[in-house]
mmCIF file of C-alpha atoms in Angstrom:
data_model
loop_
_atom_site.group_PDB
_atom_site.id
_atom_site.type_symbol
_atom_site.label_atom_id
_atom_site.label_comp_id
_atom_site.label_asym_id
_atom_site.label_seq_id
_atom_site.Cartn_x
_atom_site.Cartn_y
_atom_site.Cartn_z
ATOM 1 C CA MET A 1 50.776 38.054 15.581
ATOM 2 C CA ASP A 2 49.923 41.735 14.896
ATOM 3 C CA GLU A 3 51.133 42.287 11.128
ATOM 4 C CA SER A 4 49.917 45.006 8.542
ATOM 5 C CA GLU A 5 48.517 43.524 5.380
ATOM 6 C CA ASP A 6 51.691 45.376 3.666
ATOM 7 C CA ASP A 7 53.782 43.291 5.779
ATOM 8 C CA ILE A 8 51.854 40.012 4.620
ATOM 9 C CA ILE A 9 52.070 41.105 1.021
ATOM 10 C CA GLN A 10 55.624 41.482 1.376
ATOM 11 C CA THR A 11 56.172 37.989 2.817
ATOM 12 C CA SER A 12 58.575 36.108 0.404
ATOM 13 C CA SER A 13 56.698 32.775 -0.075
ATOM 14 C CA VAL A 14 52.958 31.866 -0.626
ATOM 15 C CA GLY A 15 53.128 29.502 2.434
ATOM 16 C CA GLU A 16 54.373 32.390 4.757
ATOM 17 C CA ARG A 17 51.706 34.861 3.562
ATOM 18 C CA LEU A 18 48.853 32.390 3.939
ATOM 19 C CA ARG A 19 50.217 31.469 7.271
ATOM 20 C CA ALA A 20 50.468 35.088 8.169
ATOM 21 C CA ALA A 21 47.168 36.076 7.127
ATOM 22 C CA ARG A 22 45.673 32.952 8.977
ATOM 23 C CA GLU A 23 47.380 33.899 12.279
ATOM 24 C CA GLN A 24 46.209 37.693 11.706
ATOM 25 C CA LYS A 25 42.585 36.341 11.694
ATOM 26 C CA LYS A 26 43.434 34.178 14.983
ATOM 27 C CA LEU A 27 42.439 30.775 12.971
ATOM 28 C CA SER A 28 44.109 27.463 13.383
ATOM 29 C CA LEU A 29 44.957 25.069 10.777
ATOM 30 C CA GLU A 30 42.014 22.962 11.844
ATOM 31 C CA ASN A 31 39.670 25.807 11.068
ATOM 32 C CA ILE A 32 41.038 26.152 7.789
ATOM 33 C CA ALA A 33 40.651 22.607 7.168
ATOM 34 C CA ASP A 34 37.076 22.393 8.181
ATOM 35 C CA GLN A 35 36.156 25.413 5.998
ATOM 36 C CA THR A 36 37.992 24.190 2.850
ATOM 37 C CA ARG A 37 37.516 20.411 3.613
ATOM 38 C CA ILE A 38 41.294 20.288 2.450
ATOM 39 C CA PRO A 39 43.162 17.481 4.463
ATOM 40 C CA LEU A 40 45.282 19.126 7.337
ATOM 41 C CA ARG A 41 48.504 17.667 6.191
ATOM 42 C CA HIS A 42 48.360 19.412 2.832
ATOM 43 C CA LEU A 43 47.690 22.667 4.722
ATOM 44 C CA GLN A 44 50.827 22.042 6.794
ATOM 45 C CA ASN A 45 53.007 21.277 3.601
ATOM 46 C CA LEU A 46 51.701 24.078 2.030
ATOM 47 C CA GLU A 47 52.637 26.625 4.598
ATOM 48 C CA ALA A 48 56.058 24.974 4.584
ATOM 49 C CA GLY A 49 56.434 25.040 1.055
ATOM 50 C CA ASP A 50 57.357 21.314 1.161
ATOM 51 C CA TRP A 51 56.239 20.824 -2.464
ATOM 52 C CA SER A 52 57.297 17.216 -2.765
ATOM 53 C CA SER A 53 54.676 16.166 -0.131
ATOM 54 C CA LEU A 54 52.037 17.706 -1.709
ATOM 55 C CA PRO A 55 49.755 16.089 -4.836
ATOM 56 C CA ALA A 56 50.278 17.347 -8.302
ATOM 57 C CA PRO A 57 50.691 21.084 -9.057
ATOM 58 C CA THR A 58 47.066 21.478 -10.301
ATOM 59 C CA TYR A 59 45.555 20.340 -6.983
ATOM 60 C CA THR A 60 48.210 22.077 -5.003
ATOM 61 C CA ILE A 61 47.175 25.567 -6.673
ATOM 62 C CA GLY A 62 43.581 24.670 -6.110
ATOM 63 C CA PHE A 63 44.380 24.164 -2.207
ATOM 64 C CA ALA A 64 46.216 27.703 -2.035
ATOM 65 C CA LYS A 65 43.477 29.537 -3.872
ATOM 66 C CA SER A 66 40.944 27.910 -1.225
ATOM 67 C CA TYR A 67 43.332 28.747 1.634
ATOM 68 C CA ALA A 68 43.534 32.435 0.402
ATOM 69 C CA SER A 69 39.680 32.726 0.218
ATOM 70 C CA ALA A 70 39.229 31.401 3.664
ATOM 71 C CA VAL A 71 41.592 34.128 5.119
ATOM 72 C CA GLY A 72 40.764 36.732 2.960
ATOM 73 C CA LEU A 73 43.495 37.079 0.407
ATOM 74 C CA ASP A 74 43.159 37.382 -3.346
ATOM 75 C CA ARG A 75 42.958 33.652 -4.573
ATOM 76 C CA THR A 76 43.952 34.442 -8.267
ATOM 77 C CA GLU A 77 47.114 36.518 -6.846
ATOM 78 C CA ILE A 78 47.984 33.685 -4.553
ATOM 79 C CA GLY A 79 47.528 31.002 -7.560
ATOM 80 C CA ASP A 80 49.754 32.980 -10.132
ATOM 81 C CA ASP A 81 52.332 33.655 -7.556
ATOM 82 C CA LEU A 82 52.506 30.033 -6.396
ATOM 83 C CA ARG A 83 52.708 28.759 -9.894
ATOM 84 C CA SER A 84 55.697 31.077 -10.334
ATOM 85 C CA GLU A 85 57.074 30.156 -7.241
ATOM 86 C CA MET A 86 56.861 26.348 -8.111
ATOM 87 C CA GLY A 87 58.714 26.848 -10.964
ATOM 88 C CA GLY A 88 56.191 27.971 -13.776
ATOM 89 C CA GLN A 89 55.114 24.195 -14.639
ATOM 90 C CA ARG A 90 52.651 23.294 -17.291
ATOM 91 C CA TYR A 91 49.640 22.072 -15.928
ATOM 92 C CA GLU A 92 47.215 19.684 -17.297
ATOM 93 C CA SER A 93 43.961 21.692 -16.286
ATOM 94 C CA GLY A 94 45.697 24.933 -17.460
ATOM 95 C CA GLY A 95 44.778 28.486 -16.287
ATOM 96 C CA ASN A 96 42.589 28.863 -13.230
ATOM 97 C CA ALA A 97 41.068 25.559 -13.288
ATOM 98 C CA GLU A 98 40.703 24.513 -9.594
ATOM 99 C CA VAL A 99 40.598 20.480 -8.895
ATOM 100 C CA PHE A 100 39.984 19.880 -5.283
ATOM 101 C CA GLU A 101 40.790 16.481 -3.314
ATOM 102 C CA PRO A 102 37.416 15.392 -2.338
ATOM 103 C CA VAL A 103 38.267 14.196 0.965
ATOM 104 C CA ASP A 104 40.744 12.829 2.828
ATOM 105 C CA PRO A 105 41.921 9.288 2.048
ATOM 106 C CA ALA A 106 42.234 8.620 5.474
ATOM 107 C CA ARG A 107 38.650 9.375 6.356
ATOM 108 C CA THR A 108 37.293 7.267 3.317
ATOM 109 C CA MET A 109 35.373 3.879 4.352
ATOM 110 C CA PRO A 110 37.349 0.535 4.040
ATOM 111 C CA ARG A 111 37.258 -1.258 0.666
ATOM 112 C CA TRP A 112 35.774 -4.176 2.520
ATOM 113 C CA LEU A 113 32.747 -2.039 3.981
ATOM 114 C CA VAL A 114 32.261 -0.654 0.341
ATOM 115 C CA LEU A 115 31.682 -4.189 -0.853
ATOM 116 C CA SER A 116 29.864 -5.480 1.530
ATOM 117 C CA ALA A 117 27.306 -2.758 1.238
ATOM 118 C CA ILE A 118 27.180 -3.394 -2.228
ATOM 119 C CA GLY A 119 26.542 -6.781 -2.108
ATOM 120 C CA ALA A 120 23.684 -6.354 0.506
ATOM 121 C CA ILE A 121 22.117 -3.915 -2.066
ATOM 122 C CA VAL A 122 22.484 -6.614 -4.679
ATOM 123 C CA LEU A 123 20.789 -9.259 -2.373
ATOM 124 C CA LEU A 124 17.749 -6.981 -1.370
ATOM 125 C CA VAL A 125 17.197 -6.326 -5.098
ATOM 126 C CA VAL A 126 17.193 -9.987 -5.882
ATOM 127 C CA VAL A 127 15.245 -10.818 -3.013
ATOM 128 C CA MET A 128 12.606 -8.124 -3.617
ATOM 129 C CA THR A 129 12.381 -9.293 -7.364
ATOM 130 C CA TRP A 130 11.691 -12.974 -6.417
ATOM 131 C CA LEU A 131 9.015 -11.905 -3.980
ATOM 132 C CA ASN A 132 7.049 -9.682 -6.557
ATOM 133 C CA ASN A 133 7.251 -12.395 -9.305
ATOM 134 C CA ARG A 134 5.993 -14.967 -6.714
ATOM 135 C CA SER A 135 2.939 -12.913 -5.879
ATOM 136 C CA LEU A 136 2.116 -12.222 -9.538
ATOM 137 C CA GLU A 137 2.205 -16.188 -9.964
ATOM 138 C CA PRO A 138 -1.487 -17.463 -9.987
ATOM 139 C CA ASP A 139 -2.499 -19.467 -6.801
ATOM 140 C CA GLN A 140 -1.966 -23.196 -7.083
ATOM 141 C CA VAL A 141 -4.926 -25.073 -6.960
ATOM 142 C CA GLN A 142 -4.875 -27.455 -3.979
ATOM 143 C CA ALA A 143 -7.193 -30.651 -4.222
ATOM 144 C CA PRO A 144 -10.024 -30.462 -2.078
ATOM 145 C CA SER A 145 -10.202 -32.541 1.052
ATOM 146 C CA PRO A 146 -12.829 -35.666 1.228
ATOM 147 C CA GLU A 147 -14.904 -33.569 3.442
ATOM 148 C CA ALA A 148 -14.819 -30.398 1.174
ATOM 149 C CA ALA A 149 -15.634 -32.643 -1.749
ATOM 150 C CA ALA A 150 -18.677 -34.088 -0.247
ATOM 151 C CA THR A 151 -19.998 -30.756 1.294
ATOM 152 C CA ALA A 152 -19.367 -28.873 -2.330
ATOM 153 C CA PRO A 153 -22.337 -29.877 -4.429
ATOM 154 C CA ALA A 154 -24.503 -29.002 -1.553
ATOM 155 C CA GLN A 155 -22.927 -25.777 -1.511
ATOM 156 C CA SER A 156 -22.970 -24.982 -5.048
ATOM 157 C CA ALA A 157 -26.468 -26.211 -5.744
ATOM 158 C CA PRO A 158 -29.190 -23.473 -6.771
ATOM 159 C CA GLN A 159 -31.474 -22.093 -4.399
ATOM 160 C CA GLY A 160 -34.822 -23.831 -4.912
ATOM 161 C CA PRO A 161 -37.035 -25.930 -2.654
ATOM 162 C CA GLN A 162 -35.448 -26.967 0.591
ATOM 163 C CA PRO A 163 -33.130 -29.821 0.942
ATOM 164 C CA ALA A 164 -34.826 -32.878 2.571
ATOM 165 C CA GLN A 165 -33.248 -32.483 5.974
ATOM 166 C CA GLN A 166 -34.396 -29.042 5.709
ATOM 167 C CA ARG A 167 -38.126 -30.024 4.947
ATOM 168 C CA GLN A 168 -37.978 -32.620 7.570
ATOM 169 C CA ALA A 169 -36.893 -30.632 10.243
ATOM 170 C CA ALA A 170 -39.471 -27.644 9.232
ATOM 171 C CA SER A 171 -42.104 -27.899 11.972
ATOM 172 C CA GLY A 172 -44.444 -25.552 14.112
ATOM 173 C CA PRO A 173 -47.409 -23.750 13.369
ATOM 174 C CA VAL A 174 -48.355 -22.961 9.684
ATOM 175 C CA VAL A 175 -49.092 -19.131 9.187
ATOM 176 C CA LEU A 176 -50.442 -17.136 6.438
ATOM 177 C CA THR A 177 -49.715 -13.655 6.132
ATOM 178 C CA ALA A 178 -50.929 -11.227 3.513
ATOM 179 C CA THR A 179 -48.314 -8.788 1.941
ATOM 180 C CA GLU A 180 -51.042 -7.153 0.174
ATOM 181 C CA PRO A 181 -55.147 -7.699 0.256
ATOM 182 C CA ALA A 182 -55.780 -11.421 -0.791
ATOM 183 C CA TRP A 183 -58.892 -13.719 -0.743
ATOM 184 C CA ILE A 184 -58.529 -16.915 0.637
ATOM 185 C CA GLN A 185 -60.321 -20.105 1.611
ATOM 186 C CA ILE A 186 -59.084 -22.884 3.920
ATOM 187 C CA THR A 187 -60.937 -25.729 4.662
ATOM 188 C CA ASP A 188 -60.359 -29.335 6.585
ATOM 189 C CA GLY A 189 -62.459 -31.701 4.929
ATOM 190 C CA GLU A 190 -66.234 -30.505 5.326
ATOM 191 C CA ARG A 191 -65.189 -27.895 7.640
ATOM 192 C CA THR A 192 -64.350 -24.408 6.593
ATOM 193 C CA LEU A 193 -61.469 -23.061 8.771
ATOM 194 C CA PHE A 194 -61.383 -19.558 7.028
ATOM 195 C CA SER A 195 -62.966 -17.706 3.934
ATOM 196 C CA GLY A 196 -62.451 -14.272 3.338
ATOM 197 C CA GLU A 197 -60.074 -11.576 2.620
ATOM 198 C CA LEU A 198 -56.868 -10.895 4.453
ATOM 199 C CA ALA A 199 -55.589 -7.326 4.612
ATOM 200 C CA ALA A 200 -51.956 -6.365 4.054
ATOM 201 C CA GLY A 201 -50.133 -7.463 7.097
ATOM 202 C CA GLN A 202 -53.082 -9.722 8.326
ATOM 203 C CA SER A 203 -52.162 -13.344 9.345
ATOM 204 C CA PHE A 204 -54.099 -16.554 9.850
ATOM 205 C CA THR A 205 -52.777 -19.531 11.595
ATOM 206 C CA ILE A 206 -53.802 -23.066 10.810
ATOM 207 C CA PRO A 207 -55.385 -24.588 13.965
ATOM 208 C CA GLN A 208 -53.148 -27.507 15.344
ATOM 209 C CA ASP A 209 -56.525 -29.932 15.280
ATOM 210 C CA ALA A 210 -56.769 -29.431 11.474
ATOM 211 C CA ALA A 211 -56.040 -32.781 9.956
ATOM 212 C CA ALA A 212 -55.537 -32.014 6.051
ATOM 213 C CA PRO A 213 -56.250 -28.296 5.662
ATOM 214 C CA LEU A 214 -56.337 -27.223 2.034
ATOM 215 C CA LEU A 215 -55.824 -23.574 0.476
ATOM 216 C CA LYS A 216 -57.458 -21.962 -2.272
ATOM 217 C CA ALA A 217 -56.182 -18.193 -2.956
ATOM 218 C CA GLY A 218 -57.045 -16.001 -5.543
ATOM 219 C CA LYS A 219 -53.544 -14.275 -5.254
ATOM 220 C CA PRO A 220 -51.157 -16.768 -3.986
ATOM 221 C CA GLU A 221 -48.504 -14.481 -4.739
ATOM 222 C CA ALA A 222 -49.923 -11.804 -1.838
ATOM 223 C CA LEU A 223 -49.236 -14.673 0.551
ATOM 224 C CA ARG A 224 -46.167 -15.521 2.811
ATOM 225 C CA VAL A 225 -46.343 -18.703 4.527
ATOM 226 C CA THR A 226 -44.150 -19.732 7.255
ATOM 227 C CA VAL A 227 -43.790 -23.213 8.912
ATOM 228 C CA GLY A 228 -42.286 -22.421 12.282
ATOM 229 C CA SER A 229 -39.511 -20.070 12.119
ATOM 230 C CA ALA A 230 -38.910 -21.599 7.867
ATOM 231 C CA THR A 231 -40.513 -19.607 5.118
ATOM 232 C CA ALA A 232 -41.956 -22.107 2.608
ATOM 233 C CA PRO A 233 -42.104 -21.670 -1.006
ATOM 234 C CA PRO A 234 -44.749 -19.700 -3.077
ATOM 235 C CA VAL A 235 -48.033 -21.593 -2.909
ATOM 236 C CA GLY A 236 -48.936 -20.969 -6.484
ATOM 237 C CA GLN A 237 -48.060 -19.176 -9.741
ATOM 238 C CA PRO A 238 -48.528 -15.183 -9.844
ATOM 239 C CA GLY A 239 -51.829 -14.162 -11.519
ATOM 240 C CA ARG A 240 -53.382 -17.760 -11.398
ATOM 241 C CA VAL A 241 -55.871 -19.092 -8.615
ATOM 242 C CA ALA A 242 -54.389 -21.516 -6.320
ATOM 243 C CA SER A 243 -56.665 -24.702 -5.635
ATOM 244 C CA ASN A 244 -56.355 -27.568 -3.369
ATOM 245 C CA VAL A 245 -53.059 -26.665 -1.984
ATOM 246 C CA SER A 246 -52.081 -28.653 1.081
ATOM 247 C CA LEU A 247 -51.184 -26.850 4.184
ATOM 248 C CA ALA A 248 -49.388 -29.719 5.816
ATOM 249 C CA PRO A 249 -45.874 -28.637 6.876
ATOM 250 C CA ALA A 250 -44.109 -31.238 4.860
ATOM 251 C CA ASP A 251 -46.327 -30.564 1.797
ATOM 252 C CA LEU A 252 -45.622 -26.901 2.194
ATOM 253 C CA MET A 253 -41.825 -26.976 2.144
ATOM 254 C CA ARG A 254 -41.820 -29.513 -0.760
ATOM 255 C CA GLY A 255 -43.561 -26.493 -2.573
ATOM 256 C CA GLY A 256 -47.487 -27.413 -2.031
ATOM 257 C CA THR A 257 -49.475 -28.520 -5.212
ATOM 258 C CA ALA A 258 -49.768 -27.330 -8.740
ATOM 259 C CA ALA A 259 -51.926 -24.025 -9.110
ATOM 260 C CA SER A 260 -54.976 -24.872 -10.906
ATOM 261 C CA PRO A 261 -56.157 -22.939 -13.947
ATOM 262 C CA PRO A 262 -58.181 -19.655 -13.557
ATOM 263 C CA ALA A 263 -61.471 -20.084 -12.019
ATOM 264 C CA PRO A 264 -64.284 -19.626 -14.902
ATOM 265 C CA GLY A 265 -65.051 -16.087 -15.537
ATOM 266 C CA GLY A 266 -61.773 -15.183 -13.880
ATOM 267 C CA ALA A 267 -62.697 -14.014 -10.694
ATOM 268 C CA LEU A 268 -63.463 -15.654 -7.095
ATOM 269 C CA PRO A 269 -66.084 -14.471 -4.557
ATOM 270 C CA GLY A 270 -65.032 -11.578 -2.992
ATOM 271 C CA ILE A 271 -61.951 -10.466 -5.191
ATOM 272 C CA GLN A 272 -61.067 -9.142 -8.510
ATOM 273 C CA ASN A 273 -59.931 -10.999 -11.313
ATOM 274 C CA THR A 274 -55.990 -10.888 -11.003
ATOM 275 C CA ALA A 275 -55.127 -13.050 -13.857
ATOM 276 C CA GLY A 276 -55.253 -10.147 -16.045
#
């Protein structure tokens, strides 16, 4: 419909002026509803001037102002004219207060769905709280099984001489390896198997036919003794001459013999005094 702006202004009612402005812009009521978020039925009643089907005057005037802004009319003028048209009633919000209905009640979520969602949230909070408190509790101590109780002492025993089973199982060639230069003497009865200094990294293997080999070492801490793949305990105290140390595999794994006191004069042939 082609009407001039003067014709729209001279239109008798606010509803007709709003409708004329909307049609001039070639907009539908659905377009206005989408822009203003006002329910379609309220827009229809506003154009028709059906005040009895509209909400309270304060809401109605707010709807009319939003409608006017959407079609390019003066919102303040439309609000004042509508207030006069509706009889100059007194409004709770006074003046130019605008209160809008947030959404069409027909589009709101059903009450049962809202309550179900609230219940689900409460249940989730309760479950999460319970799980959090449970994770903070100290773990319950379970009684060890008989098998675990039997093996616990062996596992917690301090490291020291090899257990009897390992001592008995240790077998193989006896090898003495110097970690630093060390003078040693190895005898088997009246026979001397080795006498001299081992350089760092040098090794000596006890002959398999040795009946009762004995070790004398000036620096027992400089020797690493192995029986097969097992490493034997130290053969003497650091800084003290070790004498008459049995090199039999079983004796070595038990820790050998006690180190003898330092030799007179504090030295052995071919080595410096290490007793310090």
